[in-house]
XYZ file of N, CA and C in Angstrom:
474
model
N -41.896 2.171 -64.196
C -43.266 2.252 -63.543
C -42.774 1.324 -62.324
N -43.256 1.795 -61.046
C -43.141 1.196 -59.794
C -44.240 0.320 -59.731
N -43.902 -0.803 -58.962
C -44.997 -1.736 -58.358
C -45.274 -1.708 -57.109
N -46.159 -1.362 -56.182
C -46.351 -1.385 -54.983
C -46.500 -2.689 -54.565
N -45.725 -2.854 -53.364
C -45.981 -4.414 -52.895
C -46.869 -4.317 -51.612
N -47.893 -5.095 -51.706
C -48.853 -5.086 -50.435
C -48.257 -5.020 -48.942
N -47.357 -5.811 -48.805
C -46.772 -6.014 -47.596
C -45.633 -5.028 -47.374
N -45.557 -4.083 -47.779
C -44.471 -3.214 -47.617
C -44.942 -2.202 -46.486
N -44.097 -2.001 -45.460
C -44.617 -1.131 -44.309
C -44.218 0.453 -44.610
N -45.297 1.568 -44.530
C -44.948 2.766 -44.874
C -44.086 3.163 -43.902
N -43.013 4.092 -44.278
C -41.966 4.786 -43.483
C -42.118 5.333 -42.172
N -43.437 5.808 -41.996
C -44.056 6.299 -40.661
C -44.072 5.514 -39.625
N -44.543 4.587 -40.356
C -45.048 3.250 -39.361
C -43.803 2.637 -38.973
N -42.732 2.438 -39.927
C -41.415 1.717 -39.611
C -40.686 2.425 -38.194
N -40.827 4.048 -38.526
C -40.410 4.616 -37.377
C -40.892 4.536 -36.255
N -42.285 4.604 -36.196
C -42.973 4.444 -35.129
C -42.611 3.093 -34.140
N -42.670 2.186 -34.865
C -42.434 0.795 -34.328
C -40.844 0.644 -33.824
N -39.989 1.343 -34.520
C -38.590 1.502 -34.031
C -38.582 2.320 -32.884
N -39.381 3.165 -32.747
C -39.154 4.058 -31.861
C -39.766 3.587 -30.538
N -40.810 2.673 -30.597
C -41.667 1.872 -29.689
C -40.445 0.758 -29.115
N -39.656 0.258 -30.181
C -38.906 -0.976 -29.539
C -37.757 -0.065 -28.971
N -37.291 0.659 -29.037
C -36.137 1.407 -28.208
C -36.643 2.049 -26.910
N -37.607 2.818 -27.037
C -38.144 3.546 -25.760
C -38.765 2.574 -24.821
N -39.579 1.821 -25.009
C -40.596 1.011 -24.268
C -39.857 0.191 -23.247
N -38.666 -0.325 -23.256
C -37.846 -0.983 -22.569
C -37.335 -0.245 -21.138
N -37.029 0.946 -21.372
C -36.596 2.058 -20.736
C -37.330 1.991 -19.214
N -38.729 2.037 -18.926
C -39.098 2.002 -17.549
C -38.610 0.631 -17.053
N -38.573 -0.330 -17.634
C -38.486 -1.652 -17.288
C -36.780 -1.597 -16.247
N -35.933 -1.085 -17.618
C -34.352 -0.929 -16.783
C -34.294 0.020 -15.732
N -34.986 1.167 -15.803
C -34.914 1.932 -14.645
C -35.548 1.160 -13.531
N -36.596 0.374 -13.454
C -37.184 -0.241 -12.405
C -35.938 -1.121 -11.874
N -35.360 -2.223 -12.874
C -34.768 -3.123 -12.349
C -33.358 -2.323 -11.713
N -32.965 -1.042 -12.304
C -31.499 -0.730 -11.638
C -32.097 -0.251 -9.996
N -33.014 0.096 -9.994
C -33.599 0.652 -8.535
C -33.619 -0.386 -7.638
N -33.901 -1.491 -7.892
C -34.330 -2.629 -7.055
C -32.829 -3.196 -6.961
N -31.670 -3.162 -7.388
C -30.578 -3.632 -7.201
C -30.173 -3.563 -5.660
N -29.548 -5.025 -5.291
C -29.125 -5.302 -3.931
C -28.024 -4.307 -3.283
N -28.327 -3.801 -2.079
C -27.258 -2.742 -1.566
C -26.603 -3.784 -0.722
N -25.212 -3.132 -0.412
C -24.486 -3.799 0.544
C -24.350 -3.118 1.876
N -24.311 -3.923 2.780
C -24.360 -3.183 4.214
C -23.376 -2.375 4.511
N -23.462 -0.988 5.125
C -22.358 0.069 5.389
C -21.121 -0.824 6.282
N -20.203 0.017 6.111
C -19.021 -0.682 7.351
C -19.475 -0.279 8.653
N -18.962 -1.202 9.645
C -19.291 -1.037 10.855
C -17.704 -0.211 11.298
N -18.343 0.491 12.447
C -17.230 1.472 13.096
C -16.690 0.635 14.094
N -15.449 0.794 14.300
C -14.613 0.139 15.537
C -13.755 1.159 15.942
N -13.843 1.278 17.400
C -12.990 2.102 17.984
C -11.729 1.148 18.638
N -10.487 1.956 18.238
C -9.296 1.469 18.738
C -9.062 2.578 19.878
N -8.377 1.948 21.208
C -8.275 2.593 22.369
C -6.900 3.627 21.870
N -7.083 4.720 22.265
C -5.905 5.639 22.271
C -4.443 5.260 22.707
N -3.668 5.341 22.136
C -2.213 4.661 22.604
C -2.180 3.422 22.354
N -2.969 2.589 21.771
C -2.886 1.107 21.426
C -2.203 0.997 20.085
N -2.112 2.145 19.252
C -1.428 1.869 18.264
C -0.588 3.022 18.193
N 0.377 2.879 16.850
C 1.410 3.875 16.478
C 1.543 4.001 15.234
N 1.494 5.672 14.836
C 1.774 6.045 13.695
C 3.165 5.549 13.244
N 3.126 5.064 12.034
C 4.608 5.044 11.678
C 5.359 6.114 10.753
N 4.361 6.601 9.580
C 5.125 7.153 8.402
C 5.417 8.518 8.924
N 6.752 8.773 8.594
C 7.460 10.047 9.045
C 8.051 10.074 10.569
N 7.938 8.959 11.051
C 8.492 8.748 12.359
C 10.057 8.747 12.064
N 10.846 9.183 13.087
C 12.223 9.331 13.045
C 12.832 7.622 13.501
N 13.993 7.287 12.733
C 14.387 6.280 13.252
C 15.787 6.300 13.851
N 15.983 5.678 14.977
C 17.417 6.066 15.671
C 18.261 4.759 15.718
N 19.713 5.162 15.472
C 20.624 4.403 15.343
C 20.976 3.630 16.471
N 21.884 2.858 16.769
C 22.275 2.096 18.160
C 22.732 3.037 19.089
N 23.211 4.184 18.471
C 23.763 5.023 19.566
C 22.815 6.320 19.955
N 21.517 5.990 19.570
C 20.508 6.894 19.913
C 20.430 8.149 19.123
N 21.453 8.385 17.914
C 21.074 9.469 16.832
C 20.097 9.189 15.980
N 19.581 10.084 15.297
C 18.317 9.892 14.294
C 19.210 9.596 13.089
N 19.022 8.444 12.389
C 19.394 8.260 11.143
C 18.704 7.889 10.030
N 17.145 8.322 10.331
C 16.303 8.027 9.179
C 15.150 8.452 9.432
N 13.856 8.460 8.511
C 12.725 8.521 8.815
C 11.813 7.789 7.888
N 10.858 6.801 8.557
C 9.900 6.202 7.664
C 9.164 6.556 6.788
N 9.135 6.095 5.561
C 8.434 6.968 4.575
C 7.323 5.418 3.889
N 7.572 4.415 4.344
C 6.520 3.464 3.527
C 6.855 2.385 4.575
N 5.710 1.314 4.550
C 5.939 -0.200 5.092
C 5.632 -0.954 3.766
N 6.418 -1.968 3.666
C 6.158 -2.830 2.497
C 5.647 -4.156 2.962
N 4.233 -4.734 2.757
C 3.830 -5.890 3.238
C 3.777 -6.884 2.061
N 3.629 -8.245 2.751
C 3.327 -9.421 1.647
C 2.019 -9.697 1.324
N 1.505 -10.441 0.824
C 0.357 -10.707 0.166
C -0.727 -11.062 1.243
N -0.389 -11.297 2.668
C -0.864 -11.959 3.792
C -1.184 -10.382 4.547
N -0.476 -9.257 4.344
C -0.384 -8.039 5.033
C 0.482 -8.064 5.876
N 1.409 -8.835 6.111
C 2.365 -8.784 7.294
C 3.552 -7.934 6.863
N 4.186 -7.322 7.632
C 5.196 -6.108 7.209
C 6.647 -7.206 6.795
N 7.174 -6.687 6.017
C 8.527 -7.477 5.494
C 9.487 -6.741 5.106
N 9.137 -5.167 5.225
C 10.424 -4.256 5.024
C 9.849 -3.071 5.346
N 10.714 -2.055 5.513
C 10.495 -0.569 5.849
C 11.134 0.325 4.842
N 10.500 1.337 4.069
C 11.458 2.145 3.102
C 11.605 3.625 3.948
N 13.057 3.906 4.384
C 13.390 4.768 4.855
C 14.072 6.220 4.234
N 13.907 7.384 4.550
C 14.599 8.467 3.963
C 15.978 8.694 4.544
N 16.972 8.468 4.191
C 18.249 8.276 4.653
C 19.041 9.152 4.125
N 20.136 9.894 5.014
C 21.019 10.682 4.916
C 20.618 12.189 4.598
N 21.656 12.954 3.845
C 21.438 13.983 3.343
C 21.306 15.256 4.436
N 21.291 16.547 4.034
C 21.283 17.529 5.152
C 20.198 18.569 4.739
N 19.077 19.006 5.623
C 17.989 19.754 5.192
C 17.274 19.328 4.038
N 17.206 18.201 3.720
C 16.338 17.468 2.557
C 17.488 17.369 1.345
N 18.492 17.880 1.431
C 19.481 17.849 0.144
C 20.175 16.767 0.270
N 20.513 15.650 -0.550
C 21.310 14.613 -0.788
C 20.583 13.340 -0.146
N 19.397 13.566 0.489
C 18.580 12.119 0.782
C 18.112 10.963 -0.036
N 18.223 10.007 0.407
C 17.878 8.668 -0.515
C 16.924 7.792 0.146
N 16.361 7.050 -0.635
C 15.474 6.114 0.114
C 16.242 4.715 0.160
N 16.131 4.099 1.271
C 16.542 2.818 1.213
C 15.663 1.983 2.098
N 15.691 0.537 1.868
C 14.788 -0.505 2.240
C 15.639 -1.152 3.380
N 14.924 -1.220 4.501
C 15.374 -2.288 5.455
C 14.468 -3.274 5.863
N 15.055 -4.736 6.393
C 14.181 -5.742 6.703
C 13.345 -5.392 8.002
N 12.287 -5.751 7.863
C 11.148 -5.166 8.900
C 11.744 -5.650 10.446
N 12.506 -7.057 10.360
C 12.983 -7.693 11.640
C 14.268 -6.800 12.142
N 14.757 -5.922 11.136
C 15.635 -5.013 11.611
C 15.601 -3.764 12.551
N 14.227 -3.519 12.559
C 13.479 -2.633 13.467
C 13.205 -2.884 14.797
N 13.342 -2.314 15.779
C 12.544 -2.320 17.216
C 11.866 -1.302 17.687
N 10.723 -1.731 18.105
C 9.949 -0.578 18.597
C 9.969 -0.724 20.327
N 9.998 0.302 20.656
C 9.986 0.760 22.159
C 8.518 0.212 22.768
N 8.571 -0.595 23.735
C 7.411 -0.763 24.363
C 6.343 0.444 25.145
N 7.045 1.476 25.161
C 6.282 2.697 25.418
C 5.738 3.241 24.256
N 4.393 3.076 24.273
C 3.631 3.928 23.179
C 3.559 5.296 23.104
N 4.076 6.081 24.061
C 3.964 7.479 24.056
C 5.037 8.029 23.394
N 6.203 7.384 23.689
C 7.504 7.830 22.823
C 7.545 7.417 21.233
N 7.071 5.911 21.095
C 7.074 5.472 20.083
C 8.314 5.271 19.449
N 9.480 5.287 19.868
C 10.635 4.896 19.708
C 11.075 3.756 18.926
N 11.669 4.149 17.407
C 11.988 3.053 16.540
C 13.577 2.855 16.371
N 14.013 1.862 16.738
C 15.393 2.074 16.718
C 15.856 0.895 15.702
N 16.860 1.251 14.920
C 17.387 0.530 13.856
C 18.815 -0.101 14.368
N 19.117 -1.309 14.214
C 20.439 -2.110 14.615
C 21.705 -1.578 13.818
N 21.349 -0.506 12.831
C 22.423 -0.211 11.925
C 22.838 1.417 12.035
N 23.977 1.417 12.160
C 24.619 2.919 12.227
C 24.780 3.664 10.865
N 24.939 5.027 11.041
C 24.871 5.676 9.623
C 26.013 5.126 8.884
N 27.188 4.577 9.232
C 28.247 4.040 8.334
C 27.734 3.140 7.609
N 26.908 1.743 8.412
C 26.573 0.750 7.891
C 25.257 1.106 6.545
N 24.491 2.048 6.847
C 23.604 2.561 5.897
C 24.284 3.076 4.742
N 25.315 3.482 4.701
C 25.879 4.175 3.492
C 25.810 3.431 2.346
N 26.321 2.081 2.793
C 26.472 0.573 1.810
C 25.099 0.259 1.251
N 24.087 0.384 1.723
C 22.664 -0.016 1.372
C 22.280 0.703 0.072
N 21.876 -0.107 -1.038
C 21.670 0.579 -2.306
C 20.307 1.132 -2.258
N 20.125 2.178 -3.092
C 18.970 3.108 -2.959
C 17.547 2.275 -3.438
N 16.402 2.206 -2.714
C 15.313 1.706 -3.200
C 14.870 2.114 -4.190
N 14.478 1.264 -4.953
C 13.797 1.214 -6.585
C 12.249 0.618 -6.427
N 11.132 1.574 -6.695
C 9.963 0.997 -6.303
C 9.542 -0.245 -7.389
N 10.326 -0.006 -8.609
C 9.997 -0.685 -9.774
C 10.984 -1.777 -10.060
N 12.106 -1.756 -9.264
C 13.185 -2.876 -9.375
C 13.213 -4.008 -8.332
N 14.205 -4.705 -8.273
C 14.054 -5.921 -7.526
C 14.323 -5.275 -5.938
N 13.780 -5.920 -4.855
C 13.750 -5.354 -3.509
C 15.052 -5.783 -2.643
N 15.958 -4.868 -2.721
C 17.286 -5.300 -1.885
C 17.138 -4.497 -0.469
N 17.070 -4.959 0.460
C 16.874 -4.664 1.771
C 18.194 -4.779 2.921
N 18.467 -4.036 3.678
C 19.496 -4.217 4.560
C 18.825 -5.152 5.634
N 19.381 -6.054 5.693
C 19.052 -7.224 6.853
C 20.184 -7.253 8.054
N 19.579 -7.610 9.245
C 20.643 -8.118 10.156
C 21.334 -9.250 9.955
N 22.248 -9.394 10.335
C 23.022 -10.659 10.073
C 22.365 -11.584 10.974
N 22.259 -13.152 10.755
C 21.581 -14.147 11.375
C 22.271 -14.133 12.622
N 21.690 -14.255 13.593
C 22.371 -14.719 14.835
C 22.735 -16.149 15.212
N 23.700 -16.352 16.035
C 24.232 -17.673 16.130
C 23.292 -18.365 17.035
N 23.283 -19.738 16.985
C 22.353 -20.495 17.963
C 23.018 -20.065 19.371
N 21.928 -20.084 20.346
C 22.438 -19.906 21.744
C 23.534 -20.878 22.167
N 23.889 -22.229 21.934
C 24.969 -23.027 22.414
C 25.990 -23.076 21.598
N 26.051 -22.124 20.651
C 27.351 -22.030 19.910
C 28.378 -21.071 20.296
N 29.711 -21.510 20.236
C 30.612 -20.668 20.987
C 30.806 -19.308 19.990
N 31.499 -18.434 20.773
C 31.435 -17.183 20.032
C 32.731 -17.561 19.063
N 32.147 -16.263 17.973
C 33.434 -16.390 17.088
C 35.002 -16.341 17.526
N 35.716 -16.690 16.887
C 37.076 -16.498 17.341
C 37.631 -15.076 17.070
N 38.594 -14.498 18.071
C 39.004 -13.252 18.037
C 40.379 -13.191 17.372
N 40.827 -12.421 16.224
C 41.927 -12.560 16.018
C 43.025 -11.611 16.354
């Protein structure tokens, strides 16, 4: 024999209360989402033509004016300042090319923005000794030898 408890809630009423508990807050959530703060759009800025130079894919010439590589990437530090350039070097018709990194200070940019010549102080023979660039490994860059102070005597010749 089953004894009915006076404070028991019938199943239909329980379902109705549960349904209201779930559905009733939805209009409030939709209204809150619609009133979310928006951010201001980015401003457009015009940079004069000829005042910037596209680097990626540009030829890099050696000290004798011969094309020795192409710029593939620019590596920057945490402040956004260029530290090194990754170059495609060597090969013939795309076969045998390898990527190397050179210190940013090893590159010279022509003042003439129209030609945009990029010159590297290393010739092809010097670049052969530079290890291949590994994006996940330690960064090894070809760097120019530190120059002597202006008042230092020239190195002795043998």
